[in-house]
Amino acid sequence: MSEAKLKHPKGLYVLFVTEMAERFSYYGMRAIFTLFMTKALLFDKVLGSQIYGSYTGLVYLTPLIGGYIADRYWGNRKSIIVGGILMACGQFLMFTSGSFYQNPGVSSLIMYGGLAFLIFGNGFFKPNISTMVGQLYPKGDKRIDSAFTIFYMGINLGAFMSPLICGGLGDTGNPADFKWGFLAAGIGMILSVILFIWLKDHYIVTPEGKAIGSVPNRSREVKVIDTTEELVKEFTPKQIIMWSAIAVVLFFVFYLAAGFDFIGSFIFSLTIAAPGFIISDGTLKKEERDRIWVIYVVAFFVIFFWSAFEQAGASLTYFAEEQTDRSVGSTVSPLLAQIGLGVLIVVFLIMFRWASKKLSDEKKGVRELFYVLIGGAIAACAYLFAKVPGEGIVIKEIPASFFQSINAVAIVIFAPFFAMLWTKMGKRNIEPASPYKQAIGLFLLAVGYAIIAVGVKDVTAKVSMMWLVSLYIIHTFGELCLSPIGLSMVNKLSPVKFASLLMGVWFLSTASANKFAGMLSALYPDPTKPAPHLLGIEIADLHSFFMVFVVMAGIASVILFFLSKRLLKMMHGLR
């Protein structure tokens, strides 16, 4: 095989940069969102946590709608562009909200509008861009696995940079500066859309040169139930009415009896009713039904993992802001700062020269786009070079939002080691099956919280940053055990006709986990308010708060571990 054939298509790198810029926008906003609500709008932590949970929960719910519309009506390309524009509008509304923070009523109203744009925009964008990666290659091409690895590196690169840039601009200790973090996130989203629109016709094509995602994907090789008409044909009216009624009853149970808010009641009721609706299909064979039950059981335990893991954007950010000693007390000399910026300018000039040579044969507009982007980067560095203060750059403390970059950089560092570990264990036939890996992931999550619970026990002063850094690294180990196999497992175990519906159930569990994360974050103890309670237990201090996650994830890990042998039998040969 020639060297040219071994190379990945250029469209992969277009999707890589597009997704990286979008993830920059999402994680940049998330890094400062709860801080903005509590420091600028002066919301209490309970309300801030509830809004955070509702937002992130709905972010994982709307892709079900966006994927359906793309598949049936718009196609991937139009959905990505519309979603990107909506999210950019949402970020600029967040910027406007930050500009009016001194008027909390107006600012809050604008913020809710911005969140709505972000939620629906994400619904159109998120499910469509990753589906285009595989279509760049011929069917069965062995490069697809490495292509997704490259693509997901783009996600992590965006997630790493965004808290540093958006947090550096917005999380300064001055509430007036949050708007600049949101503005940076909005600019990232605009860049994502511009790059996609400009380059899609040149590079996002099949090996035969046909445009990918320009028309709806209505033609399928196999029958998949994912439309209202197909549901009516597959399920009886009695089933549809019964499970719709169950969903409504569950909503009112959660809303009126349990006291959950409207969004939480909606997400939780749907998360219970939808799986029951699917499993009630009378045409399912025993083997198919067993495999679906495995998906349900694992999805249930995944809720406990992500609800604890997603504390990163809520309670762990509160902890980093208020209880972590982030002081550095160092100064970067003017000369050192200017040398660093000078080196960046030289690097960009080299890239400019490279672009002029390597891109000379590209289609019209491609090279010019790179000139504009690199030129803008050089201009920004030159501006910062001229603005370096005479006394140097004083770094008093690390912003709390910066800690959200740890997970992304840890994934980049440690993912290859875990991949090698599973490969070596697989060669010796001792690689754990999917349920066991997920149990290990939950256990590592509990270990991370146990470490920080020890760190805060009987401590009245702020604790070292190393406690929080250790937690995030161990949680990354847990994520590397659990996260990569989830969607793969759903694809393997789903009966073909229910593939879309069961993928929807998986996303519903993630949406529930994120909403549940907000509810758990609301238990974060506030010395100025009465101590919250969970199942009759008082959460009086940070030690007891973090122990909630130790117990929750630990018990879930043990139960899933002992269930795994039974689940393997129900998978009927699949692992």
Coordinates of C-alpha atoms in Angstrom, one line a residue, residues 9-393:
P9 CA -8.2 12.3 4.3
K10 CA -8.0 16.0 4.9
G11 CA -11.7 16.1 5.8
L12 CA -10.8 14.4 9.1
Y13 CA -8.7 17.4 10.1
V14 CA -11.5 19.8 9.1
L15 CA -13.8 17.9 11.4
F16 CA -11.1 17.8 14.1
V17 CA -10.7 21.6 14.1
T18 CA -14.4 22.2 13.9
E19 CA -15.1 20.0 16.9
M20 CA -12.1 21.3 18.8
A21 CA -13.4 24.9 18.4
E22 CA -17.0 23.8 19.4
R23 CA -15.7 22.0 22.5
F24 CA -13.6 25.1 23.3
S25 CA -16.8 27.0 23.4
Y26 CA -18.7 24.5 25.5
Y27 CA -16.1 23.8 28.1
G28 CA -15.0 27.4 28.2
M29 CA -18.5 28.5 29.1
R30 CA -18.9 25.6 31.6
A31 CA -15.6 26.5 33.4
I32 CA -17.0 29.9 34.5
F33 CA -20.7 29.3 34.5
T34 CA -21.4 28.5 38.2
L35 CA -18.8 31.1 39.3
F36 CA -20.7 33.7 37.2
M37 CA -24.0 32.8 38.8
T38 CA -22.6 32.9 42.4
K39 CA -20.1 35.7 42.1
A40 CA -21.7 38.1 39.6
L41 CA -25.5 37.4 39.8
L42 CA -25.1 36.5 43.5
F43 CA -27.2 33.3 43.3
D44 CA -26.8 31.0 46.2
K45 CA -25.0 27.7 45.5
V46 CA -28.3 25.7 45.6
L47 CA -29.9 27.7 42.8
G48 CA -26.6 27.8 40.8
S49 CA -26.3 24.0 41.1
Q50 CA -29.9 23.4 40.0
I51 CA -29.5 25.6 37.0
Y52 CA -26.2 24.0 36.1
G53 CA -27.7 20.5 36.4
S54 CA -30.7 21.5 34.3
Y55 CA -28.5 23.0 31.6
T56 CA -26.1 20.1 31.3
G57 CA -28.9 17.6 31.5
L58 CA -30.8 19.2 28.6
V59 CA -27.6 19.5 26.6
Y60 CA -27.6 15.7 26.5
L61 CA -31.3 15.4 25.8
T62 CA -31.7 17.7 22.8
P63 CA -29.3 15.6 20.6
L64 CA -32.1 13.1 20.3
I65 CA -34.2 15.7 18.6
G66 CA -31.3 17.1 16.5
G67 CA -30.2 13.7 15.3
Y68 CA -33.8 12.9 14.3
I69 CA -34.2 16.1 12.3
A70 CA -30.8 15.7 10.6
D71 CA -31.5 12.1 9.7
R72 CA -35.0 12.8 8.3
Y73 CA -35.1 16.3 7.0
W74 CA -31.9 18.5 7.0
G75 CA -28.8 16.3 6.7
N76 CA -25.7 16.6 8.8
R77 CA -24.2 19.7 7.2
K78 CA -27.3 22.0 7.6
S79 CA -27.8 20.7 11.2
I80 CA -24.2 21.5 12.1
I81 CA -24.3 25.0 10.7
V82 CA -27.7 25.8 12.3
G83 CA -26.5 24.3 15.6
G84 CA -23.3 26.3 15.5
I85 CA -25.0 29.6 14.8
L86 CA -27.5 29.0 17.6
M87 CA -24.7 28.2 20.0
A88 CA -22.8 31.3 19.0
C89 CA -25.9 33.4 19.6
G90 CA -26.2 31.7 23.0
Q91 CA -22.6 32.6 23.9
F92 CA -23.1 36.2 22.8
L93 CA -26.2 36.4 24.9
M94 CA -24.2 35.1 27.9
F95 CA -21.7 37.9 27.1
T96 CA -24.6 40.4 27.1
S97 CA -25.8 38.9 30.4
G98 CA -22.4 39.4 31.9
S99 CA -22.4 43.0 30.7
F100 CA -25.6 43.7 32.7
Y101 CA -24.6 41.7 35.8
Q102 CA -25.2 44.8 38.1
N103 CA -28.9 44.4 37.1
P104 CA -29.6 40.8 38.2
G105 CA -33.2 40.7 36.9
V106 CA -32.2 41.7 33.4
S107 CA -29.0 39.8 33.4
S108 CA -30.8 36.6 34.6
L109 CA -33.4 36.9 31.9
I110 CA -30.8 37.3 29.2
M111 CA -28.8 34.4 30.7
Y112 CA -31.8 32.0 30.4
G113 CA -32.2 33.0 26.8
G114 CA -28.6 32.3 26.1
L115 CA -28.9 28.9 27.8
A116 CA -31.9 28.0 25.6
F117 CA -29.9 28.9 22.5
L118 CA -26.9 26.8 23.7
I119 CA -29.1 23.8 24.6
F120 CA -30.9 23.6 21.2
G121 CA -27.8 24.5 19.2
N122 CA -25.9 21.7 20.9
G123 CA -28.8 19.4 20.0
F124 CA -28.3 20.0 16.3
F125 CA -24.5 20.1 16.4
K126 CA -23.4 17.3 18.8
P127 CA -24.9 14.2 17.2
N128 CA -24.0 15.1 13.6
I129 CA -20.4 15.9 13.4
S130 CA -19.0 12.7 14.8
T131 CA -21.2 10.6 12.5
M132 CA -19.4 12.2 9.5
V133 CA -16.0 10.9 10.5
G134 CA -16.7 7.3 9.5
Q135 CA -18.2 8.3 6.2
L136 CA -14.8 9.8 5.1
Y137 CA -13.5 6.2 4.6
P138 CA -14.4 3.2 2.5
K139 CA -16.5 0.6 4.3
G140 CA -14.2 -1.7 6.4
D141 CA -11.2 0.7 6.2
K142 CA -8.8 -0.1 9.1
R143 CA -7.9 3.6 9.5
I144 CA -11.4 4.4 11.0
D145 CA -10.4 3.5 14.6
S146 CA -7.3 5.7 14.5
A147 CA -9.4 8.4 12.8
F148 CA -11.8 8.5 15.8
T149 CA -8.8 8.6 18.1
I150 CA -7.5 11.7 16.3
F151 CA -11.0 13.2 16.3
Y152 CA -11.4 12.7 20.1
M153 CA -8.0 14.3 20.6
G154 CA -9.5 17.4 19.1
I155 CA -12.3 17.3 21.8
N156 CA -9.7 17.0 24.5
L157 CA -7.5 19.7 23.1
G158 CA -10.5 22.1 23.1
A159 CA -11.5 21.0 26.6
F160 CA -7.9 21.7 27.8
M161 CA -7.4 25.1 26.3
S162 CA -10.9 26.6 27.0
P163 CA -10.7 26.8 30.8
L164 CA -7.3 28.4 30.6
I165 CA -8.4 31.0 28.1
C166 CA -12.0 31.6 29.0
G167 CA -11.2 31.2 32.7
G168 CA -8.1 33.4 32.4
L169 CA -10.2 36.2 30.8
G170 CA -13.3 35.8 32.9
D171 CA -12.3 34.3 36.3
T172 CA -10.2 37.2 37.5
G173 CA -11.9 38.0 40.8
N174 CA -13.7 40.9 39.2
P175 CA -17.4 40.1 38.4
A176 CA -17.3 42.5 35.5
D177 CA -14.8 40.3 33.7
F178 CA -17.0 37.2 33.3
K179 CA -18.3 38.6 30.1
W180 CA -14.9 38.4 28.4
G181 CA -14.8 34.6 29.1
F182 CA -18.2 34.2 27.4
L183 CA -17.1 36.4 24.5
A184 CA -14.0 34.2 24.0
A185 CA -16.3 31.1 24.0
G186 CA -18.6 32.8 21.4
I187 CA -15.6 33.6 19.2
G188 CA -14.5 30.0 19.4
M189 CA -18.0 28.9 18.2
I190 CA -18.0 31.4 15.3
L191 CA -14.6 30.1 14.2
S192 CA -15.9 26.6 14.3
V193 CA -18.9 27.5 12.0
I194 CA -16.7 29.6 9.6
L195 CA -14.1 26.8 9.2
F196 CA -16.8 24.3 8.6
I197 CA -18.7 26.4 6.0
W198 CA -15.5 27.4 4.2
L199 CA -13.9 24.0 4.0
K200 CA -16.8 21.5 3.9
D201 CA -17.2 21.4 0.1
H202 CA -13.5 21.0 -0.4
Y203 CA -12.7 18.2 2.0
I204 CA -15.8 16.6 3.7
V205 CA -16.4 14.2 0.9
T206 CA -16.6 10.4 0.5
P207 CA -13.6 8.5 -1.1
E208 CA -15.6 8.8 -4.4
G209 CA -15.7 12.6 -4.0
K210 CA -19.4 12.9 -3.1
A211 CA -20.5 15.5 -0.4
I212 CA -21.0 14.0 3.0
G213 CA -24.1 15.0 5.0
S214 CA -25.7 17.2 2.4
V215 CA -28.9 15.3 2.2
P216 CA -30.9 13.5 4.9
N217 CA -29.9 9.9 5.5
R218 CA -33.3 8.3 4.8
S219 CA -32.0 5.2 2.9
R220 CA -30.9 2.5 5.2
E221 CA -29.5 -1.0 4.7
V222 CA -31.6 -2.4 7.6
K223 CA -34.8 -1.4 9.1
V224 CA -34.4 0.8 12.1
I225 CA -37.2 2.1 14.2
D226 CA -36.7 5.8 14.7
T227 CA -39.8 7.6 13.4
T228 CA -43.3 8.1 14.8
E229 CA -44.8 6.1 11.9
E230 CA -42.4 3.2 12.6
L231 CA -43.2 3.2 16.3
V232 CA -46.9 3.0 15.6
K233 CA -46.3 0.0 13.3
E234 CA -44.0 -1.8 15.8
F235 CA -46.0 -1.2 19.0
T236 CA -49.7 -1.5 19.7
P237 CA -51.8 1.5 20.6
K238 CA -52.3 0.0 24.0
Q239 CA -48.5 -0.1 24.7
I240 CA -48.1 3.5 23.5
I241 CA -51.0 4.8 25.6
M242 CA -50.0 2.8 28.6
W243 CA -46.3 3.9 28.7
S244 CA -47.2 7.5 27.9
A245 CA -49.6 7.5 30.9
I246 CA -46.8 6.0 33.0
A247 CA -44.5 8.8 32.0
V248 CA -47.1 11.4 32.9
V249 CA -47.8 9.7 36.3
L250 CA -44.0 9.5 37.0
F251 CA -43.6 13.2 36.1
F252 CA -46.2 14.2 38.7
V253 CA -44.7 11.8 41.3
F254 CA -41.3 13.4 40.9
Y255 CA -42.7 17.0 40.6
L256 CA -45.4 16.9 43.4
A257 CA -44.4 14.1 45.7
A258 CA -40.6 14.2 45.5
G259 CA -40.5 18.0 45.1
F260 CA -38.1 17.9 42.1
D261 CA -38.2 20.8 39.7
F262 CA -40.0 20.7 36.3
I263 CA -36.9 19.9 34.2
G264 CA -35.7 17.2 36.6
S265 CA -39.1 15.6 36.8
F266 CA -39.3 15.5 33.0
I267 CA -35.9 14.0 32.5
F268 CA -36.3 11.4 35.2
S269 CA -39.8 10.3 34.2
L270 CA -38.7 9.9 30.6
T271 CA -35.6 8.0 31.6
I272 CA -37.8 5.4 33.3
A273 CA -40.7 5.2 30.9
A274 CA -38.7 5.0 27.6
P275 CA -36.8 1.8 28.6
G276 CA -40.0 0.2 29.8
F277 CA -41.7 1.1 26.6
I278 CA -39.0 -0.6 24.5
I279 CA -38.7 -3.8 26.6
S280 CA -42.5 -4.3 26.4
D281 CA -42.2 -5.2 22.7
G282 CA -43.7 -8.6 22.4
T283 CA -41.7 -9.6 19.3
L284 CA -38.3 -9.5 21.1
K285 CA -36.6 -12.9 21.4
K286 CA -35.2 -14.0 24.8
E287 CA -31.6 -13.3 23.7
E288 CA -32.5 -9.8 22.5
R289 CA -34.4 -9.0 25.7
D290 CA -31.5 -10.2 27.8
R291 CA -29.1 -8.0 26.0
I292 CA -31.4 -5.0 26.3
W293 CA -31.6 -5.6 30.1
V294 CA -27.8 -5.5 30.2
I295 CA -27.9 -2.0 28.5
Y296 CA -30.5 -0.9 31.1
V297 CA -28.5 -2.2 34.1
V298 CA -25.2 -0.6 32.9
A299 CA -27.0 2.7 32.0
F300 CA -28.4 2.8 35.5
F301 CA -25.0 2.5 37.1
V302 CA -23.5 4.9 34.7
I303 CA -25.8 7.6 36.2
F304 CA -23.9 7.2 39.5
F305 CA -20.6 7.6 37.7
W306 CA -21.4 10.8 35.7
S307 CA -23.4 12.4 38.5
A308 CA -20.2 12.3 40.6
F309 CA -17.8 13.0 37.8
E310 CA -19.7 16.1 36.6
Q311 CA -19.3 17.8 40.0
A312 CA -16.3 19.3 38.2
G313 CA -18.4 22.2 36.9
A314 CA -20.3 22.7 40.1
S315 CA -19.4 21.7 43.6
L316 CA -15.7 21.0 42.8
T317 CA -15.5 24.5 41.3
Y318 CA -17.0 25.9 44.5
F319 CA -14.4 23.9 46.4
A320 CA -11.5 25.2 44.2
E321 CA -12.8 28.8 44.6
E322 CA -13.4 28.8 48.4
Q323 CA -11.5 26.0 50.1
T324 CA -8.4 25.4 47.9
D325 CA -5.1 27.3 48.5
R326 CA -4.5 28.5 45.0
S327 CA -1.9 31.1 45.8
V328 CA 1.3 31.3 43.7
G329 CA 2.8 34.7 44.5
S330 CA 5.2 34.8 41.5
T331 CA 6.0 37.4 38.9
V332 CA 6.9 36.9 35.3
S333 CA 9.5 39.5 34.4
P334 CA 8.8 41.7 31.4
L335 CA 11.8 40.3 29.5
L336 CA 10.7 36.7 30.0
A337 CA 7.1 37.5 29.0
Q338 CA 8.3 39.3 25.8
I339 CA 10.6 36.4 24.9
G340 CA 7.7 34.0 25.2
L341 CA 5.5 36.1 23.0
G342 CA 8.4 36.6 20.6
V343 CA 8.8 32.9 20.3
L344 CA 5.1 32.5 19.6
I345 CA 5.3 35.1 16.8
V346 CA 8.3 33.3 15.2
V347 CA 6.3 30.0 15.4
F348 CA 3.3 31.6 13.7
L349 CA 5.6 33.1 11.0
I350 CA 7.1 29.7 10.3
M351 CA 3.5 28.3 10.0
F352 CA 2.7 31.2 7.6
R353 CA 5.7 30.3 5.4
W354 CA 4.7 26.6 5.6
A355 CA 1.2 27.4 4.5
S356 CA 2.4 29.4 1.5
K357 CA 4.3 26.4 0.3
K358 CA 2.3 23.4 1.3
L359 CA -1.1 24.8 0.5
S360 CA -0.2 26.3 -2.9
D361 CA -2.1 23.6 -4.7
E362 CA -5.2 23.6 -2.5
K363 CA -8.5 24.8 -3.8
K364 CA -9.2 28.5 -3.9
G365 CA -9.8 30.1 -0.5
V366 CA -8.2 27.4 1.6
R367 CA -4.7 29.0 1.8
E368 CA -6.3 32.5 2.2
L369 CA -8.2 31.2 5.2
F370 CA -5.0 30.0 6.9
Y371 CA -3.4 33.3 6.1
V372 CA -6.2 35.2 7.9
L373 CA -6.1 32.9 11.0
I374 CA -2.3 32.9 11.3
G375 CA -2.2 36.6 10.7
G376 CA -4.8 37.2 13.4
A377 CA -2.7 35.1 15.8
I378 CA 0.4 37.1 15.0
A379 CA -1.4 40.4 15.5
A380 CA -2.8 39.3 18.9
C381 CA 0.7 38.2 20.1
A382 CA 2.2 41.5 18.8
Y383 CA -0.5 43.5 20.7
L384 CA 0.2 41.5 23.9
F385 CA 3.9 42.0 23.4
A386 CA 3.4 45.8 23.3
K387 CA 1.1 45.7 26.4
V388 CA 3.4 43.8 28.8
P389 CA 3.5 45.9 31.9
G390 CA 6.8 47.4 33.0
E391 CA 6.6 45.7 36.4
G392 CA 6.0 42.3 34.8
I393 CA 3.1 39.9 35.0

